[in-house]
Coordinates of C-alpha atoms in Angstrom, one line a residue:
X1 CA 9.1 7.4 -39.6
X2 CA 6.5 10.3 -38.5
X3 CA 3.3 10.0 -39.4
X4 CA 1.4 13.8 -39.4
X5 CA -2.3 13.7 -38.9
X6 CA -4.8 16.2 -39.2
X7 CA -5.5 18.7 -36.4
X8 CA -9.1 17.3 -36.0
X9 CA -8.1 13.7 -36.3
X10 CA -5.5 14.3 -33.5
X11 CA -8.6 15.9 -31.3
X12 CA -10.5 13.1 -31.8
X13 CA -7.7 10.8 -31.0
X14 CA -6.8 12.5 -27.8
X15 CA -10.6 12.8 -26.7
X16 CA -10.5 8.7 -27.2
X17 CA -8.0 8.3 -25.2
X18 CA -9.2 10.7 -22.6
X19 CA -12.7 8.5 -22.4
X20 CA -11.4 5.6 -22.0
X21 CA -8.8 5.9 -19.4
X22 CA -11.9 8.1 -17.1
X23 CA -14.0 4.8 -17.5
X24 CA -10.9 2.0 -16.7
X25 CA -9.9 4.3 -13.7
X26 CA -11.8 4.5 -10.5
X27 CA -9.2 6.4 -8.6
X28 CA -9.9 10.4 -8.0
X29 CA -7.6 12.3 -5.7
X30 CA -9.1 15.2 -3.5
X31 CA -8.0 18.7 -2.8
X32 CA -10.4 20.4 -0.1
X33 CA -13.8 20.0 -1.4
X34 CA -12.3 19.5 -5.1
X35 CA -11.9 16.3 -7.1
X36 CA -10.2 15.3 -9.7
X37 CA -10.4 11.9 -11.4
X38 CA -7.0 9.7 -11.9
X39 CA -6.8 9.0 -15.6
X40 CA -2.8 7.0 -14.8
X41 CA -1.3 5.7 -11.6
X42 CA 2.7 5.0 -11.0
X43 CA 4.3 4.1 -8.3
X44 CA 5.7 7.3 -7.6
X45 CA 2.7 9.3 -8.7
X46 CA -0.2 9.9 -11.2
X47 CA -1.8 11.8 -13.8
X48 CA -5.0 14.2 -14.3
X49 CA -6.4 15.4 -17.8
X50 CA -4.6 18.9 -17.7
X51 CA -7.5 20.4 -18.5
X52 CA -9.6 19.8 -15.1
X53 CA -6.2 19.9 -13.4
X54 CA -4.4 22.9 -11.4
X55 CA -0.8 22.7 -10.5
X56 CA -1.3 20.9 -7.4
X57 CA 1.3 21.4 -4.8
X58 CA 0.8 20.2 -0.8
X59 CA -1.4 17.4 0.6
X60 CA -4.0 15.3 -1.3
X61 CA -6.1 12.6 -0.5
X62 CA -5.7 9.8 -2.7
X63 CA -9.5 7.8 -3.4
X64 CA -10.2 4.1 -4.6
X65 CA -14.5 5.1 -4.8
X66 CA -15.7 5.2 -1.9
X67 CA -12.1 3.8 -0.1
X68 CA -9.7 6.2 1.1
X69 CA -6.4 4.5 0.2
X70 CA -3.7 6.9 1.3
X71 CA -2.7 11.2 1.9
X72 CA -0.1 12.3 -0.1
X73 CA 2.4 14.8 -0.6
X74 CA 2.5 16.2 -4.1
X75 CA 4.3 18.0 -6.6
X76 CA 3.1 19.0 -10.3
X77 CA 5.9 17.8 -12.3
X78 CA 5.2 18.2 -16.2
X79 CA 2.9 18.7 -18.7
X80 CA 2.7 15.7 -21.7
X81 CA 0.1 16.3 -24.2
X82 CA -3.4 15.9 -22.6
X83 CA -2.1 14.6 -19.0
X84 CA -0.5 16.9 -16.5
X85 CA 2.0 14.2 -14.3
X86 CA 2.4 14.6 -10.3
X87 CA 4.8 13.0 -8.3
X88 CA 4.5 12.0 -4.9
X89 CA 7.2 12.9 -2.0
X90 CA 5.6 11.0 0.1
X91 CA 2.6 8.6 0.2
X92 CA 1.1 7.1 3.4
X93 CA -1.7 4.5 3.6
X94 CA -4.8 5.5 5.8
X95 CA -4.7 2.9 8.3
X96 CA -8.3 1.8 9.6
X97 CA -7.4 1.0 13.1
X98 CA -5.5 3.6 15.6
X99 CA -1.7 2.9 15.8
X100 CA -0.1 1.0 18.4
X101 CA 3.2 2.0 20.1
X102 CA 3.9 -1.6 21.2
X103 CA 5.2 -5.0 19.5
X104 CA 2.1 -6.9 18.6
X105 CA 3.4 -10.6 17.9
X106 CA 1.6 -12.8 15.0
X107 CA 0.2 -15.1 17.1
X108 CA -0.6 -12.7 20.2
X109 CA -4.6 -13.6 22.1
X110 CA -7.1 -11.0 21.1
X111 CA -8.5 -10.7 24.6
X112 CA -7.4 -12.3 27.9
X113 CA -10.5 -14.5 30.1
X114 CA -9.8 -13.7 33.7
X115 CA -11.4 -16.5 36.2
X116 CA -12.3 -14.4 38.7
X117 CA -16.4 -15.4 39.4

C-alpha cells in the first residue's frame, strides 16, 4: 500500500528527521578546515545531510567531539532522499601512543630498576 502525502507535510517530515538524528549524533567528520556533522554511522561508512555535504572523495578525519577516533579514506557513494551515503576504503584508528616495531607481551615490566648505587 503507498501512502502519498503532501509536498509540505513531506518537508516537514524530512526536517524532523533531519533534527533529530543532528542532536542523537555527536560524530562530525573533517575535511581541511571544514566540518560536517554525521547524521548515520555503518560499519563501512556514514551519512551527511546532502545539503551541507560535497561529494567527498580522499582523506577525512573522522570526530567523536572533541576525540579524534580514526582518518579515513572515502568515497561518495549515493544519494537517498535527504542523506548523501559515503563509504569507507579504508578506516584506521588514531592511536594515542607512537607505534612499536617490537612484540610487547601482556604481562611485560613497564620499566626495569637497575641496582647500581
Amino acid at each position: 500500500m503507498t501512502t502519498f502525502l503532501p509536498k509540505e507535510v513531506q518537508q516537514g517530515l524530512e526536517a524532523a528527521q533531519k533534527k533529530s538524528l543532528r542532536k542523537s549524533n555527536r560524530l562530525r567528520v573533517v575535511v581541511e578546515d571544514r566540518s560536517f556533522k554525521v547524521l548515520k554511522f555503518r560499519e563501512d561508512g556514514f551519512s551527511l545531510d546532502v545539503e551541507d555535504a560535497p561529494h567527498l572523495r580522499g582523506l577525512v578525519d573522522l570526530y567523536d567531539g572533541g576525540k579524534h577516533l580514526s582518518q579515513c579514506l572515502v568515497i561518495a557513494s549515493e544519494e537517498e532522499g535527504h542523506l548523501m551515503h559515503y563509504e569507507f576504503k579504508w578506516a584506521t584508528p588514531v592511536a594515542d601512543k607512537p607505534p612499536v616495531d617490537f612484540y610487547r607481551g601482556e604481562n611485560a615490566p613497564v620499566a626495569l630498576i637497575s641496582d647500581d648505587r
